[in-house]
Amino acid sequence: MYSHASLNTPPLLQSTMHCILFYKYHPLTDDKNLLETYRKATEDLCIALNLNGRILIGLSKNGEGINGTLAGSKNDLDAYVDCMLGKDCCSDIAQKRDAVNTFRQTSKLFFDGLNVPELLLDSPNDFKWSSYSNNDNDDDQWFPDLNIKIVKEIISTGGVLSNISTSETSVGYLTPREWHEEIKSLVEKKQSKRNASDDDDDDVDTVLIDVRNHKECQIGSFAPGISLDPNTKTFAQFPKWVKDHAGTDEASPSNDSTANPNTAAAPLSLNNKRILMYCTGGVRCEKASAFVRQMVPQNKGIYHLKGGIHKYLEEFGSNNESQFVGKNFVFDRRGALNANDCGKECDNSGKSATAIIGKCMYCKNPHDTFSPENICTVCREPVLCCNKCKLDLGEKQLCSGPEFHCEEHFHLASCYFTNLNGFSVDDLNKQLEALNAHLDPLLALKKKGKQRRKSIRKQINKVEALRKNLLENGPSYRSCLAATVCRHCGSSSCDKKCWGFHGGNKAQLNKLTTGSNANNDCTDLFKSKKRMRTPSNQRPSKVQKREKDLSEIQALQLHQTPSQHRASTGLKCPPPVIRKLSSSVKGRWCGQTLRQVLTAEFGLKHERIEQLLAAGLIQVNNETQQRSDRLLQNGDNISRIVHWHEPPVSVPSTITVTKHRVSELFGEGSSAESFIYVIDKPATIPIYPAGPFYANSLLSMVEAQECLPPKSLIPCHRLDRCTSGVLLCTNTSSAASLVQRHLK
């Protein structure tokens, strides 16, 4: 077993690279400026100790803490560990001793100011160690740089688990020895039932859950065939998996044809079960187990492996009775560790000393090594692909290099490619046909299929654009196409060492800036990473709606001054008009009948719906409907023709408005045609057309009074309908932004 206290590094291994994993949930602060003091002190300490890696510091009073992975020499890591344990630094180098002392003083003052105990780890066992010889080769560095940052969560869940406090973690620990006995007993119990030809596992009330992501489960797990893989891409998806299975009463194996072959066909109900959970280093299980306790109150105990797989393998990795099979996935350049590599020197040969449970995505032969360049061309998830299949793909595909597809996107393997340069018009036609065939089933899905539809439509547009240019300009158009760039770093001359899915391309950027082709490559890098997005008011859907609204205003004469259509009572009463009200089908409406939507969403009774249908006053996609049982699908548009009566409003015959040139007020480089309109808003009308109000809205009346085009004024702030006061409007979006900045 490799521990901080017992390891003595021989002189021959002074070039050995060591790595530590550690975390602790601990009260901090939700003041980012205040927490920056602690972050900067941590960064200065790591720089002084020549450490690289990642440390996340949680921005929370009582829900986060610290989570880190650092790499460096044994002596430098010893100094950091001693510092985080509250011990004196024993380094022979004065500069490093001073750095540790400075950090300790800053840390003590910081936590004294917060009035909480100082963040110190409890024991040397809270650090997980591993190492191998790097031979002073820069290409063997595990991390491209040092990155210490403040985050909302030290293990991201999209905020779903941010409400779990530190008092709810550190509960339900099993030591590696206790875990070993639990898994051994579970395997024996399952095996005895199988030997007895009893397929009913209901009386085996223990559920073993791998909290890690699917790619991690693919290459190693405890008790394959028994351990449950939630099949997540990120930890943020795990809470949903728990909610889906917290109250299920019946067991049902997954129907997903792309499911992980190592995923057990085990009961999906967590209710009234004894639940065992594990992850890489333990940080995910802390919050995951607390969340499961909340969602599954009826349970027979919820436990997780203290220190995670890494700590277990430190004790049992070289033991023939080890219950972990395969490799332990790690988030650095190594990619994964063999079962007997945790906690001691490993040979860095990439050869597994244990059984291989991973399989090549293409030939299904045993393979458990992720390569940074082997990523899904759709979603950039790593893909298991052996060298033989990689060569075969390069020969079969017409791209400049092989492109891979993960399990989720394997059905797109014949039609979705990032690099289209080598495909003919006939090939592109076949791709379009296949992509549209995959898109059709997604149209009937609700919100769940939105992102998948977006990805396929984006690819269809890309293929159609290339096909059109090839038909118009011929093969010579290919010379105008941009060079293929790396999916990770964006460089057209990437050496495949840009760290891939392990994150970070700073090292690659440093190489580019010092190389002979620095200017071109760096320009490509930044251009490829810069995302250009059309302003919202210029997007096709917004432009189309604006044109439709303007056409309706003109046709129905809704552009009216406050003095028009005034009754003898002084109220403004616009004449009734015939309007066509439309709504796009929402995701939650897909698959429902027209009657169900009109009843639930628009409050129409069944009898009234039938009357409107008979009169031809309800349309779908501009076609009159006779039946109310029509099924709605994504992309449909529902319309209703109505006799529109606006409520009368009390408003002055002239609304007070003053006009000011923006450049004269702020002295900034605004257009000479940019103006601010200061409007005295009455308390009886809304600003925008809304609800039953259209002609009787403030902007509509002011635009008509001031002889401005309809929909030309932009409010700089809001006022409710029942509120009177001063409203600032401009006639250009740039002027509105300028005013809003000054208002803040």
XYZ file of C-alpha atoms in Angstrom:
744
model
C 0.000 0.000 0.000
C 1.287 3.415 -1.001
C 0.815 6.067 1.654
C 2.171 9.515 2.253
C 3.718 8.403 5.519
C 5.446 5.232 4.346
C 6.750 5.906 0.842
C 10.516 6.402 0.557
C 11.623 7.319 -2.953
C 14.915 5.667 -4.036
C 17.575 7.924 -5.532
C 17.196 6.210 -8.908
C 13.594 7.403 -9.175
C 14.127 11.126 -8.662
C 12.586 11.793 -12.118
C 9.458 9.922 -11.124
C 6.227 11.855 -11.556
C 3.758 11.546 -8.687
C 0.110 12.463 -8.485
C -2.323 13.056 -5.633
C -6.127 13.179 -5.632
C -7.915 14.826 -2.721
C -11.127 16.563 -1.754
C -13.006 17.803 1.276
C -16.473 19.262 1.720
C -16.033 22.240 4.015
C -17.782 25.582 4.739
C -16.315 28.490 2.751
C -18.054 31.663 1.526
C -20.366 32.737 -1.269
C -18.477 36.036 -1.682
C -16.342 35.521 -4.788
C -14.092 38.512 -4.115
C -13.385 37.236 -0.621
C -12.766 33.678 -1.802
C -10.288 34.976 -4.369
C -7.892 35.587 -1.456
C -7.797 31.873 -0.669
C -7.620 30.895 -4.352
C -4.649 33.196 -4.984
C -2.856 31.891 -1.892
C -3.375 28.299 -3.113
C -2.103 29.189 -6.573
C 1.009 30.895 -5.185
C 1.735 27.836 -3.048
C 1.430 25.419 -5.986
C 3.600 27.602 -8.217
C 6.299 27.769 -5.546
C 6.184 23.962 -5.241
C 6.345 23.440 -9.047
C 3.010 21.603 -9.134
C 0.669 21.234 -12.104
C -2.937 20.101 -12.099
C -6.467 21.176 -11.287
C -7.994 22.493 -8.058
C -11.637 23.546 -7.768
C -12.712 25.744 -4.847
C -16.448 25.884 -4.172
C -18.289 29.193 -3.923
C -20.664 28.263 -1.089
C -21.143 28.887 2.617
C -22.065 25.332 3.499
C -22.303 23.083 0.456
C -18.935 22.807 -1.260
C -15.231 22.767 -0.397
C -12.106 21.797 -2.343
C -11.453 19.145 -5.007
C -8.054 18.719 -6.601
C -5.573 16.628 -8.567
C -1.934 17.701 -8.530
C 1.198 16.274 -10.144
C 4.839 16.928 -9.346
C 7.870 15.512 -7.599
C 7.482 13.428 -4.456
C 9.153 16.029 -2.235
C 7.029 18.881 -3.560
C 3.813 16.919 -3.114
C 4.908 15.920 0.397
C 5.238 19.629 1.210
C 1.734 20.319 -0.098
C 0.242 17.370 1.789
C 1.921 18.444 5.029
C 0.562 21.954 4.506
C -3.013 20.702 3.985
C -2.696 18.490 7.062
C -1.627 21.448 9.196
C 1.933 20.180 9.658
C 5.185 22.115 9.431
C 7.028 21.973 6.130
C 10.198 19.813 6.238
C 11.573 20.884 2.858
C 15.311 21.634 2.670
C 14.651 24.569 0.341
C 13.981 27.839 2.177
C 11.875 29.256 -0.657
C 9.441 26.366 -0.398
C 9.295 26.565 3.397
C 8.515 30.268 3.110
C 5.765 29.571 0.564
C 4.130 27.015 2.865
C 4.349 29.349 5.866
C 2.879 32.235 3.867
C -0.027 30.063 2.744
C -0.693 28.841 6.292
C -0.789 32.394 7.623
C -3.108 33.584 4.830
C -5.350 30.540 5.251
C -5.636 31.023 9.015
C -6.528 34.709 8.644
C -9.037 33.882 5.903
C -10.926 31.277 7.938
C -10.725 33.329 11.124
C -12.474 36.094 9.211
C -15.173 33.638 8.146
C -15.464 32.364 11.717
C -15.249 28.726 10.560
C -12.560 26.068 11.154
C -9.606 26.128 8.791
C -9.861 23.830 5.759
C -7.505 20.965 6.591
C -7.753 17.348 5.506
C -8.200 14.839 8.310
C -5.398 12.350 7.650
C -2.792 11.269 5.078
C -5.269 8.613 3.944
C -7.407 11.376 2.452
C -4.798 11.704 -0.323
C -4.754 9.124 -3.129
C -1.304 8.567 -4.650
C 0.028 7.184 -7.932
C 3.253 7.574 -9.908
C 5.451 6.580 -12.845
C 8.755 7.665 -14.359
C 8.472 10.586 -16.783
C 12.125 10.591 -17.933
C 12.013 14.400 -17.958
C 9.975 14.317 -21.195
C 7.552 17.219 -21.534
C 5.195 15.059 -23.594
C 4.668 12.869 -20.520
C 3.347 15.675 -18.375
C -0.004 14.653 -16.944
C -1.445 18.166 -16.976
C -0.756 20.983 -19.445
C -0.652 23.641 -16.737
C -1.824 24.679 -13.283
C -5.462 25.718 -13.135
C -6.999 26.767 -9.810
C -10.439 28.296 -10.100
C -13.515 29.228 -8.122
C -16.606 27.266 -9.123
C -20.202 27.020 -7.971
C -19.818 23.261 -7.416
C -16.639 21.229 -6.909
C -18.319 18.426 -8.850
C -20.729 19.889 -11.375
C -24.396 18.883 -11.329
C -25.838 21.948 -13.014
C -26.997 23.162 -9.603
C -29.234 20.140 -8.945
C -27.263 19.022 -5.880
C -26.042 22.457 -4.766
C -28.555 22.486 -1.897
C -26.924 19.510 -0.189
C -24.994 20.805 2.821
C -21.664 19.586 4.133
C -23.477 18.077 7.128
C -25.240 15.631 4.757
C -21.976 14.359 3.275
C -19.438 12.131 5.058
C -22.260 9.704 5.887
C -22.410 5.996 5.084
C -18.702 5.305 4.581
C -17.379 1.810 3.964
C -13.610 1.338 4.259
C -11.878 -0.528 1.413
C -11.770 -3.658 3.599
C -15.491 -3.413 4.457
C -16.309 -2.707 0.819
C -14.284 -5.725 -0.288
C -16.276 -8.009 1.971
C -19.585 -6.475 0.839
C -18.830 -6.975 -2.864
C -17.446 -10.454 -2.284
C -20.602 -11.446 -0.410
C -22.852 -9.921 -3.087
C -21.056 -11.758 -5.900
C -21.244 -15.059 -4.027
C -24.961 -14.607 -3.340
C -25.688 -13.793 -6.988
C -23.575 -16.716 -8.171
C -25.294 -19.186 -5.852
C -28.701 -18.141 -7.193
C -27.501 -18.566 -10.768
C -26.105 -22.009 -9.960
C -29.510 -22.885 -8.538
C -31.107 -21.701 -11.843
C -33.077 -19.080 -9.944
C -33.441 -15.938 -12.054
C -35.522 -14.136 -9.438
C -33.266 -11.587 -7.731
C -36.024 -9.975 -5.691
C -34.725 -11.441 -2.458
C -31.221 -10.128 -3.198
C -31.960 -6.711 -1.798
C -28.573 -5.065 -2.486
C -28.112 -2.737 -5.453
C -24.583 -1.839 -6.579
C -24.400 1.510 -8.445
C -21.443 2.905 -10.369
C -21.819 6.683 -9.964
C -19.238 7.422 -12.677
C -19.979 8.293 -16.291
C -20.495 5.661 -18.960
C -17.048 6.024 -20.519
C -15.496 5.280 -17.127
C -17.705 2.227 -16.581
C -16.771 0.850 -20.002
C -13.202 -0.044 -19.053
C -13.486 -1.070 -15.392
C -15.991 -1.771 -12.633
C -16.716 -3.781 -9.529
C -18.526 -7.057 -10.213
C -19.308 -6.614 -13.936
C -22.786 -7.894 -14.705
C -23.994 -6.895 -11.233
C -22.876 -3.281 -11.002
C -25.419 -0.850 -12.454
C -24.207 1.681 -15.023
C -26.607 4.700 -15.133
C -25.261 5.365 -18.660
C -24.597 9.070 -18.061
C -22.274 11.364 -19.991
C -21.906 13.819 -17.115
C -22.556 13.634 -13.385
C -25.285 16.259 -13.882
C -27.405 13.484 -15.446
C -27.146 11.197 -12.403
C -29.847 12.929 -10.280
C -32.389 12.393 -13.074
C -31.483 8.699 -13.215
C -32.112 8.448 -9.474
C -35.484 10.215 -9.782
C -36.503 7.900 -12.623
C -35.796 4.778 -10.570
C -36.489 5.878 -7.012
C -40.092 4.705 -6.959
C -40.248 2.075 -9.691
C -41.935 -1.052 -8.468
C -41.061 -3.484 -11.253
C -37.701 -4.543 -12.596
C -37.196 -4.058 -16.310
C -33.938 -4.345 -18.260
C -32.957 -1.546 -20.593
C -34.425 -1.607 -24.100
C -31.618 0.537 -25.458
C -29.804 -1.412 -28.144
C -26.711 0.702 -27.606
C -26.560 0.094 -23.878
C -23.272 -0.850 -22.310
C -22.854 -4.652 -22.469
C -21.464 -4.551 -18.942
C -24.587 -2.860 -17.612
C -26.459 -5.290 -15.443
C -30.057 -6.210 -16.181
C -30.783 -5.626 -12.520
C -33.860 -4.260 -10.772
C -34.405 -0.638 -11.575
C -36.194 0.025 -8.301
C -34.142 1.563 -5.517
C -37.046 1.461 -3.094
C -36.551 -0.793 -0.038
C -33.071 -1.761 -1.212
C -29.652 -1.770 0.378
C -27.664 0.545 -1.876
C -23.902 0.476 -2.423
C -22.275 3.258 -4.464
C -18.760 3.939 -5.751
C -16.824 6.375 -7.946
C -13.190 7.177 -8.807
C -12.033 9.038 -5.693
C -15.153 9.407 -3.566
C -16.090 13.046 -4.223
C -19.106 12.233 -6.393
C -20.444 9.592 -4.007
C -20.560 12.076 -1.138
C -23.319 14.107 -2.772
C -24.815 11.229 -4.742
C -25.467 9.175 -1.609
C -26.955 12.201 0.192
C -29.276 12.786 -2.767
C -30.344 9.129 -2.870
C -31.213 9.339 0.838
C -33.503 12.266 0.047
C -35.154 10.580 -2.937
C -35.372 7.043 -1.478
C -36.410 7.459 2.161
C -37.560 3.815 2.282
C -34.209 2.027 2.130
C -32.221 -0.629 3.956
C -29.061 1.444 4.154
C -27.111 3.622 1.720
C -23.323 3.291 1.732
C -20.426 4.345 -0.445
C -16.759 3.425 -0.798
C -14.562 5.823 1.160
C -11.745 7.079 -1.036
C -13.335 5.540 -4.118
C -11.860 2.979 -6.486
C -8.434 4.566 -6.174
C -8.197 3.953 -2.434
C -9.552 0.415 -2.820
C -6.901 -0.425 -5.418
C -4.155 0.935 -3.172
C -5.060 -1.855 -0.760
C -6.347 -4.625 -3.036
C -5.003 -3.787 -6.515
C -2.256 -6.430 -6.397
C -4.450 -8.926 -4.536
C -5.784 -11.868 -6.523
C -9.053 -11.510 -4.633
C -9.599 -7.926 -5.849
C -13.237 -7.400 -6.798
C -12.423 -4.592 -9.252
C -12.026 -5.732 -12.856
C -10.381 -3.720 -15.625
C -8.869 -0.216 -15.487
C -9.623 2.818 -13.347
C -10.373 5.853 -15.558
C -8.519 9.035 -14.519
C -8.918 12.587 -15.808
C -5.368 13.323 -16.921
C -2.946 12.374 -19.687
C -2.660 8.779 -18.451
C -6.303 8.110 -19.299
C -6.579 5.082 -17.036
C -4.670 3.098 -14.419
C -4.348 -0.662 -14.178
C -5.725 -2.222 -11.023
C -2.212 -2.694 -9.605
C -0.924 0.792 -10.556
C -2.654 2.823 -7.840
C -0.446 3.815 -4.967
C 2.880 2.684 -6.410
C 5.284 2.912 -9.302
C 3.857 1.720 -12.630
C 5.690 1.011 -15.879
C 3.645 3.323 -18.151
C 3.536 0.585 -20.762
C -0.190 0.813 -21.302
C -0.499 -2.963 -20.861
C -3.216 -4.121 -18.539
C -2.326 -6.671 -15.900
C -5.995 -7.477 -15.310
C -8.956 -8.657 -17.356
C -10.124 -6.391 -20.178
C -13.852 -5.668 -19.987
C -13.929 -2.838 -22.520
C -14.794 -3.604 -26.146
C -13.921 -1.940 -29.427
C -16.955 -0.060 -30.690
C -16.593 -1.580 -34.150
C -15.251 -5.156 -33.957
C -16.368 -5.834 -30.335
C -13.001 -7.388 -29.517
C -11.490 -6.654 -26.073
C -10.018 -3.140 -25.944
C -9.783 -0.748 -23.004
C -7.498 2.122 -24.067
C -8.951 5.554 -24.828
C -6.931 7.684 -27.256
C -7.418 11.478 -27.187
C -7.876 11.596 -30.974
C -10.565 8.872 -30.963
C -13.605 10.980 -30.157
C -17.166 10.983 -31.441
C -17.469 13.355 -34.368
C -20.961 14.352 -33.158
C -20.541 14.938 -29.407
C -16.759 14.584 -28.780
C -17.181 11.756 -26.249
C -14.184 9.364 -26.249
C -14.695 6.178 -28.262
C -13.057 2.795 -27.711
C -11.536 1.816 -31.063
C -8.708 -0.659 -31.638
C -5.855 0.127 -34.030
C -7.059 -2.331 -36.668
C -10.530 -0.798 -36.836
C -9.016 2.671 -36.860
C -7.010 1.781 -39.980
C -10.075 0.184 -41.580
C -12.136 3.320 -40.934
C -9.459 5.482 -42.528
C -9.639 3.344 -45.687
C -13.449 3.133 -45.861
C -14.287 6.749 -45.084
C -13.580 9.495 -47.597
C -12.496 11.981 -44.911
C -8.887 13.113 -44.514
C -8.735 11.004 -41.342
C -10.980 8.470 -39.606
C -14.027 9.825 -37.800
C -15.618 7.938 -34.912
C -19.125 7.630 -33.479
C -19.985 6.816 -29.874
C -22.722 4.401 -28.801
C -25.364 7.116 -28.712
C -24.546 8.304 -32.238
C -23.451 5.048 -33.860
C -26.624 5.047 -35.987
C -25.200 8.145 -37.733
C -21.929 6.421 -38.659
C -22.793 6.353 -42.389
C -24.085 9.904 -42.759
C -22.621 12.309 -40.172
C -19.064 13.543 -40.806
C -17.286 16.702 -39.707
C -14.952 16.757 -42.700
C -16.919 16.571 -45.972
C -14.059 17.464 -48.320
C -13.688 13.999 -49.863
C -17.345 13.276 -50.645
C -18.914 13.498 -54.105
C -22.348 14.939 -54.882
C -23.794 11.396 -54.953
C -22.278 10.692 -51.522
C -23.757 13.913 -50.166
C -27.178 13.003 -51.579
C -27.055 9.671 -49.748
C -26.050 11.435 -46.533
C -28.960 13.869 -46.855
C -31.401 11.015 -47.392
C -30.115 9.168 -44.316
C -30.037 12.304 -42.138
C -33.632 13.169 -43.022
C -34.648 9.590 -42.250
C -33.096 9.942 -38.774
C -34.731 13.341 -38.300
C -38.306 12.211 -39.004
C -38.766 10.081 -35.834
C -37.423 12.946 -33.701
C -40.154 15.320 -34.892
C -42.763 13.506 -32.783
C -40.688 13.728 -29.609
C -41.240 16.407 -27.031
C -38.538 18.627 -25.560
C -36.381 15.532 -25.107
C -35.480 15.475 -28.810
C -34.778 19.180 -29.233
C -30.975 19.026 -29.103
C -30.792 15.944 -31.323
C -33.012 17.616 -33.923
C -30.812 20.697 -33.769
C -27.620 18.661 -34.352
C -29.052 16.794 -37.332
C -30.564 19.920 -38.906
C -27.235 21.716 -38.554
C -25.497 18.847 -40.355
C -28.195 18.780 -43.063
C -27.639 22.504 -43.699
C -23.890 21.932 -43.896
C -24.240 19.064 -46.400
C -26.803 20.948 -48.500
C -24.554 24.016 -48.688
C -21.576 21.967 -49.903
C -23.740 20.038 -52.379
C -25.134 23.291 -53.811
C -21.664 24.814 -54.248
C -20.318 21.681 -55.911
C -23.236 21.634 -58.375
C -22.823 25.341 -59.165
C -19.012 25.596 -59.222
C -17.867 22.064 -59.944
C -14.959 20.154 -58.322
C -12.793 23.291 -58.370
C -14.809 24.571 -55.408
C -12.991 22.084 -53.134
C -9.834 24.194 -53.346
C -11.757 26.963 -51.554
C -12.623 24.778 -48.577
C -10.804 25.450 -45.322
C -8.193 22.984 -44.115
C -9.333 20.341 -41.640
C -8.693 21.413 -38.051
C -8.351 19.490 -34.814
C -11.665 19.118 -32.962
C -9.892 19.891 -29.669
C -7.544 22.813 -30.197
C -8.696 24.136 -33.589
C -5.248 23.935 -35.213
C -4.838 22.763 -38.813
C -1.439 21.198 -37.983
C -2.200 19.525 -34.655
C 0.225 16.784 -33.576
C -2.564 14.942 -31.684
C -0.997 15.863 -28.351
C -3.385 18.653 -27.468
C -4.711 16.729 -24.479
C -7.987 15.742 -26.078
C -10.937 15.000 -23.825
C -8.767 15.421 -20.713
C -9.248 19.165 -21.200
C -6.998 22.154 -21.698
C -5.121 23.245 -24.794
C -2.806 25.806 -23.227
C 0.248 23.602 -23.781
C -0.660 23.202 -27.445
C -1.137 26.968 -27.778
C 2.300 27.573 -26.230
C 3.849 25.242 -28.797
C 2.061 27.015 -31.625
C 3.164 30.466 -30.498
C 6.809 29.401 -30.400
C 6.777 27.341 -33.613
C 7.672 28.384 -37.136
C 4.029 28.341 -38.212
C 2.874 30.261 -35.149
C 1.050 33.094 -36.880
C -1.115 30.984 -39.191
C -1.886 28.251 -36.664
C -2.676 30.610 -33.815
C -4.944 32.600 -36.084
C -6.728 29.368 -37.049
C -6.948 28.415 -33.380
C -8.693 31.573 -32.280
C -10.897 31.776 -35.356
C -12.113 28.225 -34.881
C -12.845 28.738 -31.192
C -14.620 32.077 -31.593
C -18.344 31.538 -31.771
C -20.298 34.016 -33.844
C -24.003 34.263 -33.069
C -26.548 36.324 -34.923
C -28.239 38.937 -32.712
C -31.649 37.726 -31.590
C -33.550 40.466 -33.423
C -31.826 39.492 -36.694
C -32.537 35.768 -36.615
C -34.788 34.517 -39.434
C -37.645 33.554 -37.098
C -37.627 36.998 -35.451
C -37.455 38.818 -38.804
C -40.339 36.727 -40.146
C -42.501 37.441 -37.087
C -41.715 41.158 -37.285
C -42.755 41.298 -40.941
C -45.969 39.432 -40.142
C -46.796 41.821 -37.274
C -46.164 44.904 -39.431
C -48.372 43.498 -42.172
C -51.191 42.865 -39.672
C -50.878 46.369 -38.146
C -51.187 47.942 -41.572
C -54.042 45.699 -42.741
C -56.118 46.126 -39.567
C -55.223 49.813 -39.070
C -53.965 49.230 -35.530
C -51.483 52.123 -35.736
C -53.668 54.712 -33.930
C -52.972 57.939 -32.034
C -54.474 58.472 -28.540
C -56.978 60.937 -30.010
C -58.497 58.432 -32.435
C -61.662 56.404 -31.747
C -62.612 58.231 -28.570
C -66.104 57.712 -27.166
C -68.249 60.443 -25.638
C -67.168 59.172 -22.215
C -63.573 60.075 -23.048
C -62.507 56.441 -23.279
C -60.456 55.252 -26.264
C -62.402 52.418 -27.948
C -60.787 50.942 -31.102
C -63.297 49.326 -33.483
C -63.450 45.489 -33.504
C -61.405 43.629 -36.142
C -61.005 40.073 -37.420
C -57.654 38.665 -36.295
C -55.874 35.352 -36.827
C -54.088 34.271 -33.645
C -51.364 31.665 -34.109
C -49.149 29.549 -31.882
C -46.368 27.102 -32.698
C -46.761 23.657 -31.191
C -44.780 23.385 -27.936
C -42.719 20.325 -27.116
C -45.155 19.174 -24.449
C -48.035 19.279 -26.987
C -46.415 16.818 -29.401
C -48.356 13.573 -29.618
C -51.531 15.123 -28.146
C -54.752 15.659 -30.085
C -55.938 19.071 -31.191
C -58.874 18.809 -28.767
C -56.604 18.044 -25.795
C -54.413 21.088 -26.457
C -57.303 23.489 -27.058
C -58.942 22.304 -23.847
C -55.902 22.208 -21.568
C -53.980 25.205 -22.921
C -56.709 27.573 -24.189
C -59.602 26.680 -21.885
C -62.078 25.817 -24.642
C -64.861 23.346 -23.884
C -65.508 20.377 -26.174
C -68.796 21.795 -27.483
C -67.196 25.135 -28.327
C -64.289 23.389 -30.105
C -66.709 21.484 -32.344
C -68.580 24.711 -33.159
C -65.350 26.477 -34.120
C -64.223 23.541 -36.265
C -67.580 23.411 -38.051
C -67.338 27.145 -38.777
C -63.792 26.768 -40.175
C -62.317 29.046 -37.507
C -59.522 26.686 -36.392
C -56.573 25.905 -38.664
C -53.410 23.819 -38.451
C -50.598 24.886 -40.769
C -53.061 27.296 -42.475
C -55.427 24.427 -43.345
C -58.987 24.360 -42.005
C -59.592 21.420 -39.668
C -62.747 19.339 -39.463
C -61.619 16.800 -36.850
C -60.481 17.499 -33.317
C -58.600 14.197 -32.931
C -55.718 15.208 -35.192
C -52.357 14.401 -33.574
C -50.016 17.374 -33.305
C -46.317 17.102 -34.053
C -43.255 19.260 -33.830
C -43.317 22.138 -36.323
C -47.110 22.421 -36.506
C -48.776 25.816 -36.174
C -52.268 26.212 -34.651
C -54.372 29.225 -35.697
C -57.761 30.529 -34.533
C -59.768 33.226 -36.284
C -61.424 35.576 -33.779
C -63.567 38.724 -33.642
C -61.166 40.996 -31.718
C -62.590 43.541 -29.229
C -60.111 45.629 -27.232
C -61.119 46.848 -23.764
C -61.653 50.644 -23.644
C -58.979 52.617 -21.772
C -58.794 56.031 -20.147
C -55.893 57.874 -21.748
C -55.153 61.570 -22.544
C -55.804 62.659 -26.112
C -52.108 63.584 -26.266
C -49.416 61.666 -24.358
C -46.543 63.864 -23.144
C -43.325 62.925 -24.987
C -39.958 64.747 -25.174
C -37.239 63.868 -27.656
C -33.455 64.120 -27.012
C -30.430 63.327 -29.167
C -28.290 60.616 -27.544
C -24.943 62.131 -28.573
C -25.838 65.414 -26.884
C -26.766 63.718 -23.616
C -23.876 61.254 -23.256
C -21.190 62.695 -25.512
C -20.380 59.219 -26.840
C -19.997 58.052 -30.404
C -23.670 57.437 -31.067
C -25.331 57.872 -34.423
C -26.795 61.310 -35.137
C -30.113 59.558 -35.762
C -30.241 57.960 -32.294
C -32.802 59.581 -30.002
C -34.186 59.070 -26.511
C -37.943 59.481 -26.077
C -39.040 60.366 -22.538
C -42.675 59.317 -22.164
C -45.145 60.135 -19.389
C -46.889 56.761 -19.087
C -50.522 56.683 -17.834
C -51.469 53.987 -15.330
C -54.155 52.408 -17.503
C -52.297 50.868 -20.444
C -49.494 48.328 -20.964
C -46.232 49.257 -22.674
C -46.280 46.431 -25.225
C -49.227 44.865 -27.077
C -50.221 42.109 -24.674
C -53.281 40.092 -23.757
C -56.397 41.896 -25.065
C -54.451 45.122 -25.755
C -52.955 45.957 -29.146
C -53.933 49.381 -30.484
C -54.461 50.445 -26.866
C -50.813 49.878 -25.915
C -48.421 52.726 -25.061
C -45.777 52.092 -27.738
C -48.399 51.739 -30.473
C -50.054 55.067 -29.598
C -46.792 57.012 -29.098
C -45.366 55.768 -32.415
C -48.525 56.915 -34.214
C -48.563 60.268 -32.345
C -44.879 60.990 -33.102
C -45.188 59.800 -36.741
C -42.764 56.925 -36.170
C -42.981 53.572 -37.990
C -44.758 50.782 -36.074
C -42.549 48.713 -33.730
C -39.672 51.219 -33.925
C -39.403 52.221 -30.225
C -37.278 50.166 -27.833
C -38.019 50.531 -24.083
C -34.910 50.760 -21.876
C -36.642 49.472 -18.735
C -40.025 48.160 -17.641
C -43.148 49.532 -15.998
C -46.180 47.405 -15.173
C -49.544 48.154 -16.816
C -51.050 49.514 -13.602
C -48.013 51.735 -12.905
C -47.653 55.325 -14.071
C -44.291 57.002 -14.436
C -41.498 58.006 -16.796
C -40.560 55.517 -19.516
C -37.309 55.889 -21.487
C -37.326 54.570 -25.062
C -34.861 54.782 -27.935
C -35.131 54.201 -31.662
C -31.931 52.109 -32.039
C -30.663 49.041 -30.187
C -27.194 50.586 -29.700
C -28.721 53.610 -27.984
C -30.858 51.335 -25.797
C -27.730 49.451 -24.660
C -25.984 52.735 -23.878
C -28.903 54.004 -21.777
C -29.185 50.672 -19.927
C -25.483 50.793 -19.016
C -25.935 54.262 -17.540
C -29.074 53.183 -15.676
C -27.084 50.411 -13.972
